[in-house]
Amino acid sequence: MSRLQGNKVTISYGDKDIVKSLDISIPDHKITSIIGPNGCGKSTLLKGLSRILSVKTGEIILDGKNIHEQSTKDVAKKIAVLPQSPDVSDGLSVEELVSYGRFPYQKGFGRLSAEDKTEIDWALRVTGTWDYKTRNVNDLSGGQRQRVWIAMALAQKTDIIFLDEPTTYLDISHQLEILELVQTLNREEGCTIIMVLHDINQAIRFSDHLIAMREGEIIKEGTPEEVLTKDILAKVFNIDAELSKDPRNGKPMLVTYDLLCRHYMKDIVEDYE
């Protein structure tokens, strides 16, 4: 049984249901990517699974217990969350930010223990951020900052890490660096990764498991080979896709595509009539 599951989960903003009665099971020690068009509920589902948002109905189960019935510190020892484009206070150094990942383990006055310092050093080294640990976080490039946030998540010493669009605002080389780092953490440290991605080919290349969503529902989930078919891409993204096999890894690859239905043209015609 998977450590993290959702049973009949509905998540709402106000009166509007964004995620609609979903059953979901996240594979342990795998990379799962959630894909789908804008507004389909990807980030909302991720926030619900990580307890950032409450569920309207249903339940999120973590290690056999309802996640909302577990203490904040207990949950923080099991899961780490990297939000989309997080802000950093001015003057905060890399090492100071990474040390925040040790909060769930601190007692009393919150001083760092020898174990805390060991875990912080490990997180800095494994993410390649050790060499600039004394620098101001806001002085770093986008790719460097993203590595620091991942280091903070690692310092929590959790086995489940959530990343909401970790490649946003990064150029293509830095996107690949971050995704390769995530893949390394999964392969070498055994972390279970759940992330939201927009780039379909990156999701295929770096994921073991895909969840394709549209309008708050899961249309298909499974391996990249099972999910990335011409029919599923048409249903999820409204595109006529041409797929090929990536010669580097044998996975499907989106080569070219076109719109199936141009909604904006339909609206213009209806307004004119």
Short mmCIF file of C-alpha atoms in Angstrom, two decimals:
data_model
loop_
_atom_site.label_atom_id
_atom_site.label_comp_id
_atom_site.label_asym_id
_atom_site.label_seq_id
_atom_site.Cartn_x
_atom_site.Cartn_y
_atom_site.Cartn_z
CA MET A 1 0.00 0.00 0.00
CA SER A 2 1.23 3.48 -0.88
CA ARG A 3 2.21 5.77 2.00
CA LEU A 4 0.25 8.69 0.51
CA GLN A 5 -3.28 8.29 -0.79
CA GLY A 6 -6.40 10.32 -1.41
CA ASN A 7 -9.89 8.87 -1.10
CA LYS A 8 -12.82 10.64 -2.81
CA VAL A 9 -11.04 13.98 -2.39
CA THR A 10 -12.84 17.20 -3.28
CA ILE A 11 -11.06 20.54 -2.78
CA SER A 12 -12.84 23.84 -3.23
CA TYR A 13 -12.20 27.57 -3.37
CA GLY A 14 -15.34 29.17 -2.01
CA ASP A 15 -18.33 27.47 -3.60
CA LYS A 16 -16.39 26.17 -6.59
CA ASP A 17 -15.05 22.61 -6.58
CA ILE A 18 -11.58 22.64 -8.17
CA VAL A 19 -10.62 19.01 -7.50
CA LYS A 20 -13.59 16.68 -7.81
CA SER A 21 -13.94 13.44 -5.84
CA LEU A 22 -10.55 12.00 -6.78
CA ASP A 23 -9.08 8.68 -5.75
CA ILE A 24 -5.31 8.79 -5.95
CA SER A 25 -2.34 6.71 -4.81
CA ILE A 26 1.20 8.07 -5.06
CA PRO A 27 3.81 5.36 -5.83
CA ASP A 28 6.52 5.16 -3.17
CA HIS A 29 10.13 5.97 -4.15
CA LYS A 30 9.07 7.14 -7.62
CA ILE A 31 8.82 10.49 -9.41
CA THR A 32 5.20 11.44 -10.06
CA SER A 33 4.38 14.45 -12.24
CA ILE A 34 0.96 16.06 -12.49
CA ILE A 35 0.23 17.52 -15.92
CA GLY A 36 -2.72 19.25 -17.53
CA PRO A 37 -3.90 22.61 -18.90
CA ASN A 38 -3.94 25.80 -16.84
CA GLY A 39 -6.72 25.86 -14.26
CA CYS A 40 -7.31 22.10 -14.27
CA GLY A 41 -6.48 21.70 -10.57
CA LYS A 42 -2.85 20.50 -10.67
CA SER A 43 -1.49 22.84 -7.99
CA THR A 44 -4.69 22.54 -5.96
CA LEU A 45 -4.32 18.75 -5.87
CA LEU A 46 -0.66 19.07 -4.85
CA LYS A 47 -1.57 21.49 -2.05
CA GLY A 48 -4.32 19.17 -0.86
CA LEU A 49 -2.04 16.14 -0.79
CA SER A 50 0.57 18.11 1.18
CA ARG A 51 -2.00 19.49 3.69
CA ILE A 52 -1.55 23.12 2.63
CA LEU A 53 -5.24 23.09 1.68
CA SER A 54 -8.04 21.34 3.54
CA VAL A 55 -10.34 18.98 1.70
CA LYS A 56 -14.05 19.66 1.35
CA THR A 57 -14.90 15.96 1.30
CA GLY A 58 -12.88 12.75 1.39
CA GLU A 59 -9.55 12.27 3.11
CA ILE A 60 -5.80 12.31 2.54
CA ILE A 61 -4.08 9.31 4.13
CA LEU A 62 -0.40 9.50 5.11
CA ASP A 63 1.14 6.37 6.64
CA GLY A 64 -2.29 4.92 7.36
CA LYS A 65 -3.70 8.00 9.15
CA ASN A 66 -5.72 11.02 8.06
CA ILE A 67 -3.14 13.73 7.39
CA HIS A 68 -5.33 16.40 9.03
CA GLU A 69 -5.40 14.41 12.28
CA GLN A 70 -1.59 14.40 12.54
CA SER A 71 0.38 17.21 14.19
CA THR A 72 2.10 19.80 12.03
CA LYS A 73 5.54 18.75 13.28
CA ASP A 74 4.86 15.07 12.64
CA VAL A 75 3.74 15.79 9.08
CA ALA A 76 6.76 18.07 8.53
CA LYS A 77 9.04 15.16 9.43
CA LYS A 78 7.46 13.12 6.64
CA ILE A 79 6.84 15.59 3.81
CA ALA A 80 8.56 18.73 2.52
CA VAL A 81 6.94 21.26 0.19
CA LEU A 82 8.64 23.58 -2.28
CA PRO A 83 6.00 26.14 -3.36
CA GLN A 84 5.96 27.99 -6.65
CA SER A 85 8.25 31.07 -6.70
CA PRO A 86 8.73 31.38 -2.91
CA ASP A 87 9.87 34.71 -1.45
CA VAL A 88 12.93 35.16 0.76
CA SER A 89 13.52 37.85 3.39
CA ASP A 90 16.29 40.33 2.56
CA GLY A 91 19.65 39.55 4.13
CA LEU A 92 19.05 35.83 4.59
CA SER A 93 22.04 33.65 3.76
CA VAL A 94 21.86 30.32 1.97
CA GLU A 95 22.88 28.40 5.08
CA GLU A 96 20.30 30.23 7.21
CA LEU A 97 17.50 29.40 4.79
CA VAL A 98 18.50 25.75 4.61
CA SER A 99 18.58 25.62 8.43
CA TYR A 100 14.84 26.38 8.46
CA GLY A 101 14.36 22.82 7.25
CA ARG A 102 15.36 21.62 10.72
CA PHE A 103 12.41 23.36 12.42
CA PRO A 104 10.39 20.14 12.97
CA TYR A 105 13.23 18.70 15.05
CA GLN A 106 14.03 21.70 17.22
CA LYS A 107 13.10 21.92 20.89
CA GLY A 108 13.25 24.59 23.56
CA PHE A 109 14.85 27.78 22.25
CA GLY A 110 15.29 26.33 18.79
CA ARG A 111 19.08 26.17 18.78
CA LEU A 112 20.66 23.97 16.16
CA SER A 113 22.02 20.70 17.48
CA ALA A 114 25.07 18.87 16.18
CA GLU A 115 22.71 16.57 14.27
CA ASP A 116 20.94 19.59 12.74
CA LYS A 117 24.25 21.00 11.53
CA THR A 118 25.24 17.64 10.06
CA GLU A 119 21.98 17.42 8.10
CA ILE A 120 22.30 21.04 6.90
CA ASP A 121 25.84 20.41 5.67
CA TRP A 122 24.70 17.23 3.91
CA ALA A 123 21.82 19.06 2.19
CA LEU A 124 24.14 21.85 1.03
CA ARG A 125 26.65 19.39 -0.40
CA VAL A 126 24.20 17.06 -2.13
CA THR A 127 22.48 20.00 -3.89
CA GLY A 128 25.74 21.66 -4.91
CA THR A 129 25.06 24.78 -2.83
CA TRP A 130 27.91 24.40 -0.32
CA ASP A 131 30.26 26.77 -2.15
CA TYR A 132 27.88 29.72 -1.81
CA LYS A 133 26.36 28.93 1.58
CA THR A 134 27.36 32.33 3.02
CA ARG A 135 25.88 34.36 0.17
CA ASN A 136 22.61 36.27 0.33
CA VAL A 137 19.85 34.15 -1.22
CA ASN A 138 18.44 37.14 -3.11
CA ASP A 139 21.80 37.67 -4.83
CA LEU A 140 21.68 34.24 -6.49
CA SER A 141 20.46 33.29 -9.94
CA GLY A 142 17.07 31.64 -10.33
CA GLY A 143 18.60 28.20 -10.73
CA GLN A 144 20.82 28.64 -7.68
CA ARG A 145 17.88 29.82 -5.57
CA GLN A 146 15.85 26.80 -6.60
CA ARG A 147 18.70 24.51 -5.53
CA VAL A 148 18.78 26.26 -2.14
CA TRP A 149 15.04 25.69 -1.64
CA ILE A 150 15.51 22.03 -2.50
CA ALA A 151 18.37 21.90 0.01
CA MET A 152 16.03 23.28 2.67
CA ALA A 153 13.50 20.57 1.83
CA LEU A 154 16.24 17.93 2.11
CA ALA A 155 17.35 19.29 5.48
CA GLN A 156 13.90 18.32 6.77
CA LYS A 157 15.05 14.73 6.21
CA THR A 158 11.71 13.67 4.76
CA ASP A 159 11.16 10.93 2.23
CA ILE A 160 8.34 12.71 0.38
CA ILE A 161 8.98 16.00 -1.43
CA PHE A 162 6.39 18.15 -3.23
CA LEU A 163 7.49 20.64 -5.89
CA ASP A 164 5.02 23.05 -7.49
CA GLU A 165 6.34 24.00 -10.93
CA PRO A 166 10.03 23.90 -9.89
CA THR A 167 11.25 25.08 -13.31
CA THR A 168 9.13 28.26 -13.50
CA TYR A 169 11.08 31.32 -14.75
CA LEU A 170 14.24 29.28 -15.38
CA ASP A 171 15.99 29.06 -18.75
CA ILE A 172 16.19 25.65 -20.39
CA SER A 173 19.65 24.72 -19.08
CA HIS A 174 18.71 25.58 -15.49
CA GLN A 175 15.43 23.69 -15.91
CA LEU A 176 17.38 20.58 -16.84
CA GLU A 177 19.80 21.07 -13.94
CA ILE A 178 16.94 21.22 -11.44
CA LEU A 179 15.14 18.21 -12.91
CA GLU A 180 18.36 16.19 -13.02
CA LEU A 181 18.93 17.07 -9.35
CA VAL A 182 15.40 15.94 -8.51
CA GLN A 183 15.96 12.69 -10.40
CA THR A 184 19.27 12.12 -8.57
CA LEU A 185 17.57 12.62 -5.20
CA ASN A 186 15.00 10.02 -6.19
CA ARG A 187 17.47 7.47 -7.56
CA GLU A 188 20.20 7.85 -4.93
CA GLU A 189 18.30 8.91 -1.80
CA GLY A 190 15.03 7.06 -2.48
CA CYS A 191 12.88 10.19 -2.14
CA THR A 192 9.28 10.03 -3.32
CA ILE A 193 8.79 13.08 -5.55
CA ILE A 194 5.47 14.67 -6.52
CA MET A 195 5.68 17.69 -8.79
CA VAL A 196 3.60 19.83 -11.11
CA LEU A 197 5.15 20.37 -14.55
CA HIS A 198 3.97 22.26 -17.63
CA ASP A 199 6.45 20.92 -20.16
CA ILE A 200 5.11 17.60 -21.42
CA ASN A 201 8.44 16.29 -22.72
CA GLN A 202 10.18 17.11 -19.45
CA ALA A 203 7.41 15.33 -17.55
CA ILE A 204 7.87 12.26 -19.75
CA ARG A 205 11.65 12.26 -19.48
CA PHE A 206 11.99 12.72 -15.73
CA SER A 207 8.93 10.89 -14.38
CA ASP A 208 8.12 7.29 -13.54
CA HIS A 209 4.42 8.01 -13.05
CA LEU A 210 2.16 10.63 -14.66
CA ILE A 211 -1.22 12.00 -13.61
CA ALA A 212 -3.05 13.80 -16.43
CA MET A 213 -5.83 16.15 -15.27
CA ARG A 214 -8.54 18.21 -16.89
CA GLU A 215 -11.27 20.27 -15.19
CA GLY A 216 -10.54 18.89 -11.73
CA GLU A 217 -10.61 15.24 -12.74
CA ILE A 218 -7.94 12.64 -13.44
CA ILE A 219 -8.25 11.60 -17.08
CA LYS A 220 -5.44 9.05 -17.01
CA GLU A 221 -2.57 8.00 -14.75
CA GLY A 222 0.21 5.49 -15.18
CA THR A 223 3.63 5.25 -16.80
CA PRO A 224 4.58 7.83 -19.46
CA GLU A 225 3.97 5.15 -22.09
CA GLU A 226 0.44 4.57 -20.76
CA VAL A 227 -0.50 8.23 -20.38
CA LEU A 228 1.14 9.96 -23.34
CA THR A 229 -0.96 8.67 -26.21
CA LYS A 230 -2.50 10.61 -29.07
CA ASP A 231 -6.02 10.08 -27.68
CA ILE A 232 -5.16 11.15 -24.12
CA LEU A 233 -3.31 14.27 -25.30
CA ALA A 234 -6.35 15.19 -27.39
CA LYS A 235 -8.68 14.76 -24.43
CA VAL A 236 -6.48 16.55 -21.88
CA PHE A 237 -4.85 19.33 -23.92
CA ASN A 238 -7.12 19.69 -26.97
CA ILE A 239 -4.22 18.99 -29.33
CA ASP A 240 -3.61 16.77 -32.32
CA ALA A 241 -0.21 15.41 -31.31
CA GLU A 242 2.50 13.59 -33.21
CA LEU A 243 4.57 11.30 -30.98
CA SER A 244 7.87 9.57 -31.55
CA LYS A 245 10.23 7.46 -29.45
CA ASP A 246 13.04 9.29 -27.69
CA PRO A 247 16.24 7.55 -28.90
CA ARG A 248 17.95 8.32 -25.57
CA ASN A 249 15.52 6.50 -23.29
CA GLY A 250 12.87 4.81 -25.40
CA LYS A 251 10.06 6.87 -23.87
CA PRO A 252 7.43 8.64 -25.99
CA MET A 253 8.28 12.17 -27.10
CA LEU A 254 5.96 14.94 -28.27
CA VAL A 255 7.33 16.03 -31.66
CA THR A 256 4.72 18.46 -32.98
CA TYR A 257 1.08 19.33 -32.40
CA ASP A 258 -1.81 21.54 -33.45
CA LEU A 259 -5.05 22.64 -31.87
CA LEU A 260 -8.05 20.41 -32.38
CA CYS A 261 -10.68 23.03 -31.56
CA ARG A 262 -9.99 26.77 -31.55
CA HIS A 263 -12.29 27.92 -28.77
CA TYR A 264 -11.53 31.60 -29.29
CA MET A 265 -12.60 31.39 -32.95
CA LYS A 266 -15.81 29.65 -31.93
CA ASP A 267 -16.54 32.46 -29.45
CA ILE A 268 -15.85 35.15 -32.08
CA VAL A 269 -18.20 33.51 -34.57
CA GLU A 270 -20.95 33.10 -31.97
CA ASP A 271 -20.61 36.75 -30.87
CA TYR A 272 -20.75 37.94 -34.48
CA GLU A 273 -23.86 35.89 -35.22
#
